[in-house]
């Protein structure tokens, strides 16, 4: 049974990795607080040496994008330096590392979805620290796969879908930004793709299946489109209607700037690994069934 170390114990993606990994008969060992604190490198080292994994998946991150603006050192330690520590340990143990990154490494100024050839230019502390994590992984080992994902949601954890459903309990209308474009990505689907890649790189040393890839739900949406689809889907499952008032990002100030264009082009992932996620509307249906029909 392949032993895979995953960082994070309570997150959307690490939980999905655990559930999907067990379905595939993989041994998933998650590390996280309180035992392992990514801002304390010695706790990471002890855990990795004890677990002796065949591959590491670096999923955990300081994901509070606005709060990161006032805690840049902690965000850097968790998002920038900890992946470097993990990657150096992977190199020492001669195992591959998969590292999850984000659309927030880009400025959002491009008119098209971002490809892996575009130059990162982050506009927030979160984006800068995640870019530092990518750079530290690349510097530590060639035996890496960096996977940038975007707009993650699932029936577990906190995310945009659950926030919208929560708001709909008390409101008949919500205000949502209509000028941020992205690719909603369903965590269980992303986790299945990540695990497929992990299994492949363990057995195949081919350098063409290493490097940086984009992994996002198929299609694109504005935040307002996404909210409308959530309320439409919830309505079809018996929830009362909710109206979406579109506004501009400029009229909705937040501590951290978000890229207006967060779209990721995931063609390279398909070309190299034969993996493509489902159209986001189909995945949203699966998630809404889980949240509303089966009540997970
Ligand atoms: N969510 C998105 O929309 C999105 C978009 C693009 C990329 N990503 C990337 O995808 C990855 C997974 O994101 P996610 O949505 O699963 O994030 P999440 O739900 O916010 O989970 C983050 C995980 O990191 C852990 N963590 C945070 N600080 C830690 C520390 N100091 N020590 C140990 N564990 C710590 C958290 O544990 P605690 O419960 O202890 O805090 C939690 O398990 C991240 O690398 C993120 O940057 C996410």
Coordinates of C-alpha atoms and ligand atoms in Angstrom, one line a residue:
X1 CA 0.0 0.0 0.0
X2 CA 1.5 3.3 -1.1
X3 CA 2.1 5.6 1.9
X4 CA 1.4 9.3 1.2
X5 CA 2.1 12.1 3.6
X6 CA -0.3 15.0 3.3
X7 CA 0.1 18.3 5.2
X8 CA -3.1 19.7 6.8
X9 CA -5.6 17.9 9.0
X10 CA -8.7 20.1 8.7
X11 CA -8.6 21.7 5.3
X12 CA -10.9 21.2 2.3
X13 CA -8.2 19.6 0.1
X14 CA -6.4 17.6 2.7
X15 CA -9.7 16.1 3.9
X16 CA -10.7 15.3 0.3
X17 CA -7.2 13.7 -0.2
X18 CA -7.8 11.5 2.9
X19 CA -11.3 10.4 1.7
X20 CA -10.4 9.8 -1.9
X21 CA -7.1 8.2 -1.0
X22 CA -8.8 5.7 1.3
X23 CA -11.3 4.9 -1.5
X24 CA -8.3 4.1 -3.8
X25 CA -6.7 1.9 -1.1
X26 CA -3.8 4.3 -0.4
X27 CA -2.4 4.9 3.0
X28 CA -2.8 8.7 3.7
X29 CA -1.0 10.0 6.7
X30 CA -2.0 13.6 7.4
X31 CA 0.1 15.9 9.6
X32 CA -1.0 19.1 11.2
X33 CA -1.7 21.1 14.3
X34 CA -1.3 20.6 17.2
X35 CA 1.5 18.0 16.6
X36 CA 3.0 19.6 13.5
X37 CA 3.0 23.3 13.1
X38 CA 4.3 24.4 9.7
X39 CA 5.7 27.6 11.2
X40 CA 8.0 25.3 13.3
X41 CA 10.3 23.5 10.9
X42 CA 11.6 21.1 13.5
X43 CA 8.1 19.6 14.0
X44 CA 7.9 19.0 10.2
X45 CA 11.2 17.3 10.1
X46 CA 10.4 14.9 13.0
X47 CA 7.1 13.9 11.4
X48 CA 8.4 13.3 7.9
X49 CA 11.3 11.2 9.2
X50 CA 9.0 9.1 11.4
X51 CA 6.4 8.5 8.7
X52 CA 8.9 7.7 5.9
X53 CA 6.4 8.4 3.1
X54 CA 6.8 7.4 -0.6
X55 CA 5.6 10.8 -1.7
X56 CA 4.7 14.1 0.0
X57 CA 1.6 16.2 -0.8
X58 CA 2.1 19.7 0.5
X59 CA -1.5 20.9 0.8
X60 CA -1.7 23.0 4.0
X61 CA -1.4 26.7 3.8
X62 CA -2.1 30.0 5.6
X63 CA -5.2 30.6 3.5
X64 CA -6.8 33.6 5.3
X65 CA -6.0 35.9 2.4
X66 CA -7.1 39.2 4.1
X67 CA -5.6 38.4 7.5
X68 CA -2.3 37.6 5.8
X69 CA -1.9 41.3 5.0
X70 CA -1.4 41.9 8.8
X71 CA 0.5 38.7 9.5
X72 CA 3.1 38.6 6.7
X73 CA 5.8 36.8 8.7
X74 CA 3.5 33.9 9.7
X75 CA 2.1 33.6 6.2
X76 CA 5.7 33.5 4.8
X77 CA 6.7 30.8 7.3
X78 CA 3.7 28.6 6.5
X79 CA 3.3 29.3 2.7
X80 CA 6.9 30.1 1.8
X81 CA 9.4 28.4 4.1
X82 CA 7.5 25.2 5.2
X83 CA 7.2 24.0 1.6
X84 CA 10.9 24.5 1.2
X85 CA 11.6 22.4 4.3
X86 CA 9.3 19.7 3.0
X87 CA 11.0 19.8 -0.4
X88 CA 14.5 19.5 1.1
X89 CA 13.4 16.5 3.1
X90 CA 11.8 15.0 0.0
X91 CA 15.1 15.4 -1.8
X92 CA 17.0 13.9 1.1
X93 CA 14.7 10.9 1.2
X94 CA 14.8 10.7 -2.7
X95 CA 11.0 10.9 -3.0
X96 CA 8.7 13.2 -5.1
X97 CA 6.8 16.2 -3.6
X98 CA 3.5 17.6 -4.9
X99 CA 2.9 21.1 -3.8
X100 CA -0.4 22.9 -4.1
X101 CA -0.3 26.6 -5.1
X102 CA -2.7 29.2 -6.3
X103 CA -4.0 31.5 -9.1
X104 CA -3.1 34.3 -6.6
X105 CA 0.5 34.1 -7.8
X106 CA -0.7 36.1 -10.8
X107 CA -1.7 39.8 -11.0
X108 CA -5.0 39.2 -12.8
X109 CA -4.2 41.7 -15.5
X110 CA -4.2 39.2 -18.3
X111 CA -7.2 39.0 -20.6
X112 CA -7.0 35.3 -21.1
X113 CA -6.7 32.4 -18.7
X114 CA -3.2 32.0 -17.3
X115 CA -0.9 29.3 -18.6
X116 CA 2.1 27.8 -16.9
X117 CA 4.3 30.0 -19.2
X118 CA 2.9 33.3 -17.7
X119 CA 5.1 35.2 -15.3
X120 CA 3.8 35.4 -11.7
X121 CA 3.3 38.9 -10.3
X122 CA 1.3 38.6 -7.1
X123 CA -0.6 41.5 -5.7
X124 CA -1.2 40.3 -2.1
X125 CA 0.9 39.0 0.8
X126 CA -0.9 35.6 0.4
X127 CA 0.1 35.5 -3.3
X128 CA 3.7 36.6 -2.6
X129 CA 4.2 34.0 0.1
X130 CA 2.6 31.2 -2.1
X131 CA 5.0 32.2 -4.9
X132 CA 7.9 32.0 -2.4
X133 CA 6.7 28.4 -1.6
X134 CA 6.8 27.5 -5.3
X135 CA 10.3 28.9 -5.6
X136 CA 11.6 27.1 -2.6
X137 CA 10.2 23.8 -3.8
X138 CA 11.8 24.3 -7.2
X139 CA 15.1 25.2 -5.7
X140 CA 15.2 22.2 -3.4
X141 CA 14.4 19.4 -5.9
X142 CA 13.6 18.7 -9.5
X143 CA 11.5 15.8 -8.4
X144 CA 8.5 18.1 -7.8
X145 CA 5.0 18.8 -9.2
X146 CA 3.6 22.2 -8.4
X147 CA -0.2 22.3 -8.9
X148 CA -1.9 25.6 -9.0
X149 CA -5.6 25.5 -8.2
X150 CA -8.3 28.1 -7.9
X151 CA -11.6 28.9 -6.2
X152 CA -11.8 25.6 -4.2
X153 CA -15.1 24.5 -2.7
X154 CA -16.5 21.3 -1.3
X155 CA -19.2 20.2 1.2
X156 CA -16.5 20.3 3.9
X157 CA -14.6 23.3 5.4
X158 CA -15.4 26.9 4.7
X159 CA -15.8 28.1 1.1
X160 CA -17.8 30.3 -1.2
X161 CA -20.6 27.8 -1.8
X162 CA -21.2 27.2 1.9
X163 CA -21.0 30.9 2.6
X164 CA -23.7 31.6 -0.1
X165 CA -26.0 28.9 1.3
X166 CA -25.5 30.2 4.8
X167 CA -26.4 33.7 3.7
X168 CA -29.5 32.4 1.9
X169 CA -30.9 31.2 5.2
X170 CA -31.5 34.8 6.3
X171 CA -31.5 36.9 3.2
X172 CA -33.5 37.2 0.0
X173 CA -30.7 39.0 -1.8
X174 CA -26.9 39.1 -1.6
X175 CA -24.4 41.4 -3.1
X176 CA -21.5 39.7 -5.0
X177 CA -18.6 41.0 -7.1
X178 CA -19.2 40.6 -10.8
X179 CA -15.8 41.5 -12.2
X180 CA -13.7 38.7 -10.8
X181 CA -13.4 35.8 -13.1
X182 CA -12.2 32.4 -12.0
X183 CA -12.5 28.6 -12.4
X184 CA -14.5 27.1 -9.5
X185 CA -12.8 23.8 -8.5
X186 CA -14.4 21.0 -6.6
X187 CA -12.0 19.7 -3.9
X188 CA -12.8 15.9 -4.3
X189 CA -12.2 16.1 -8.0
X190 CA -9.0 18.0 -7.6
X191 CA -7.9 15.5 -4.9
X192 CA -8.5 12.5 -7.3
X193 CA -6.3 14.2 -9.9
X194 CA -3.6 15.0 -7.3
X195 CA -3.6 11.4 -6.2
X196 CA -3.4 10.1 -9.7
X197 CA -0.4 12.3 -10.3
X198 CA 1.2 11.2 -7.0
X199 CA 0.9 7.6 -7.9
X200 CA 2.4 8.2 -11.3
X201 CA 5.4 10.1 -10.2
X202 CA 6.3 7.5 -7.5
X203 CA 6.7 4.9 -10.2
X204 CA 7.9 6.9 -13.2
X205 CA 11.0 9.1 -13.1
X206 CA 10.2 10.8 -16.4
X207 CA 11.1 14.5 -16.1
X208 CA 8.2 15.5 -18.4
X209 CA 5.8 14.6 -15.7
X210 CA 7.5 17.0 -13.3
X211 CA 7.2 20.8 -13.1
X212 CA 4.4 23.3 -12.8
X213 CA 0.8 22.6 -13.8
X214 CA -2.6 24.3 -13.6
X215 CA -5.5 22.2 -12.1
X216 CA -8.8 23.9 -12.2
X217 CA -12.5 23.1 -12.9
X218 CA -13.4 23.3 -16.6
X219 CA -15.0 26.5 -17.7
X220 CA -15.1 29.9 -16.1
X221 CA -17.4 32.2 -14.1
X222 CA -17.6 35.5 -12.4
X223 CA -18.2 35.4 -8.6
X224 CA -21.7 36.7 -9.3
X225 CA -22.3 33.9 -12.0
X226 CA -21.1 31.4 -9.5
X227 CA -23.4 32.7 -6.8
X228 CA -26.4 32.7 -9.2
X229 CA -25.6 29.1 -10.1
X230 CA -25.5 28.1 -6.4
X231 CA -28.9 29.8 -5.7
X232 CA -30.4 28.3 -8.8
X233 CA -29.2 24.8 -7.8
X234 CA -30.3 25.3 -4.2
X235 CA -33.7 26.5 -5.5
X236 CA -34.0 23.3 -7.6
X237 CA -33.4 21.4 -4.3
X238 CA -36.2 23.2 -2.4
X239 CA -34.5 26.3 -1.1
X240 CA -36.2 29.7 -1.4
X241 CA -35.0 32.0 -4.2
X242 CA -32.2 34.5 -3.6
X243 CA -31.5 37.5 -5.8
X244 CA -27.8 38.4 -6.7
X245 CA -26.9 42.1 -6.8
X246 CA -23.8 42.4 -8.9
X247 CA -21.2 45.0 -7.8
X248 CA -17.6 46.0 -8.8
X249 CA -14.6 44.8 -6.8
X250 CA -13.7 48.5 -6.5
X251 CA -16.9 49.0 -4.5
X252 CA -16.2 46.1 -2.1
X253 CA -13.0 47.0 -0.3
X254 CA -11.0 44.1 1.3
X255 CA -7.7 44.1 3.1
X256 CA -6.0 42.0 0.3
X257 CA -6.4 42.6 -3.4
X258 CA -7.7 39.7 -5.4
X259 CA -6.7 39.1 -9.1
X260 CA -9.7 40.2 -11.3
X261 CA -8.7 37.4 -13.7
X262 CA -8.0 34.2 -11.7
X263 CA -8.7 31.9 -14.6
X264 CA -6.2 29.0 -15.1
X265 CA -5.7 27.2 -18.4
X266 CA -5.4 23.5 -17.5
X267 CA -4.6 22.2 -21.0
X268 CA -1.0 21.2 -20.0
X269 CA -2.4 18.8 -17.3
X270 CA -4.6 17.1 -19.9
X271 CA -1.7 16.9 -22.4
X272 CA 0.8 15.5 -20.0
X273 CA -1.3 13.4 -17.5
X274 CA -4.6 13.0 -19.5
X275 CA -6.5 14.6 -16.6
X276 CA -9.2 17.2 -17.1
X277 CA -11.7 18.2 -14.4
X278 CA -15.4 18.3 -15.1
X279 CA -17.3 21.5 -16.1
X280 CA -17.7 23.4 -12.9
X281 CA -21.6 23.5 -13.3
X282 CA -21.7 19.7 -13.2
X283 CA -19.4 19.5 -10.1
X284 CA -21.4 22.2 -8.4
X285 CA -24.5 19.9 -8.8
X286 CA -22.6 17.1 -7.1
X287 CA -21.6 19.3 -4.2
X288 CA -25.2 20.7 -3.8
X289 CA -26.6 17.2 -3.7
X290 CA -24.1 16.4 -1.0
X291 CA -24.9 19.5 1.0
X292 CA -28.7 19.7 0.5
X293 CA -29.9 16.2 -0.4
X294 CA -27.6 13.9 1.6
X295 CA -26.9 16.6 4.2
X296 CA -23.2 16.0 4.5
Ligands
LIG1 N1 -9.3 27.5 -1.0 C1 -9.0 28.0 -2.2 O1 -9.9 28.6 -2.9 C2 -7.7 27.8 -2.8 C3 -7.5 28.4 -4.1 C4 -6.2 28.2 -4.7 C5 -5.2 27.5 -4.0 N2 -5.5 27.0 -2.8 C6 -4.4 26.2 -2.2 O2 -4.8 24.9 -2.0 C7 -4.3 24.3 -0.8 C8 -5.4 23.7 0.0 O3 -6.3 24.7 0.4 P1 -7.6 24.4 1.2 O4 -8.7 25.1 0.5 O5 -7.7 23.0 1.5 O6 -7.2 25.3 2.5 P2 -8.0 25.3 3.9 O7 -9.3 24.6 3.8 O8 -7.9 26.7 4.4 O9 -7.0 24.4 4.8 C9 -5.8 24.8 5.2 C10 -5.1 23.7 6.0 O10 -3.8 24.2 6.4 C11 -3.6 23.9 7.7 N3 -2.7 24.9 8.4 C12 -2.7 26.2 8.3 N4 -1.7 26.8 9.0 C13 -1.0 25.7 9.5 C14 0.1 25.6 10.4 N5 0.8 26.6 10.8 N6 0.6 24.3 10.7 C15 -0.1 23.2 10.3 N7 -1.2 23.3 9.5 C16 -1.6 24.5 9.1 C17 -5.0 24.1 8.3 O11 -5.0 23.5 9.6 P3 -5.7 24.3 10.9 O12 -7.1 23.9 10.9 O13 -4.9 23.9 12.0 O14 -5.6 25.8 10.6 C18 -5.8 23.3 7.3 O15 -5.7 21.9 7.5 C19 -3.5 25.4 -0.2 O16 -2.1 25.2 -0.5 C20 -4.0 26.7 -0.8 O17 -3.0 27.7 -0.8 C21 -6.7 27.1 -2.2

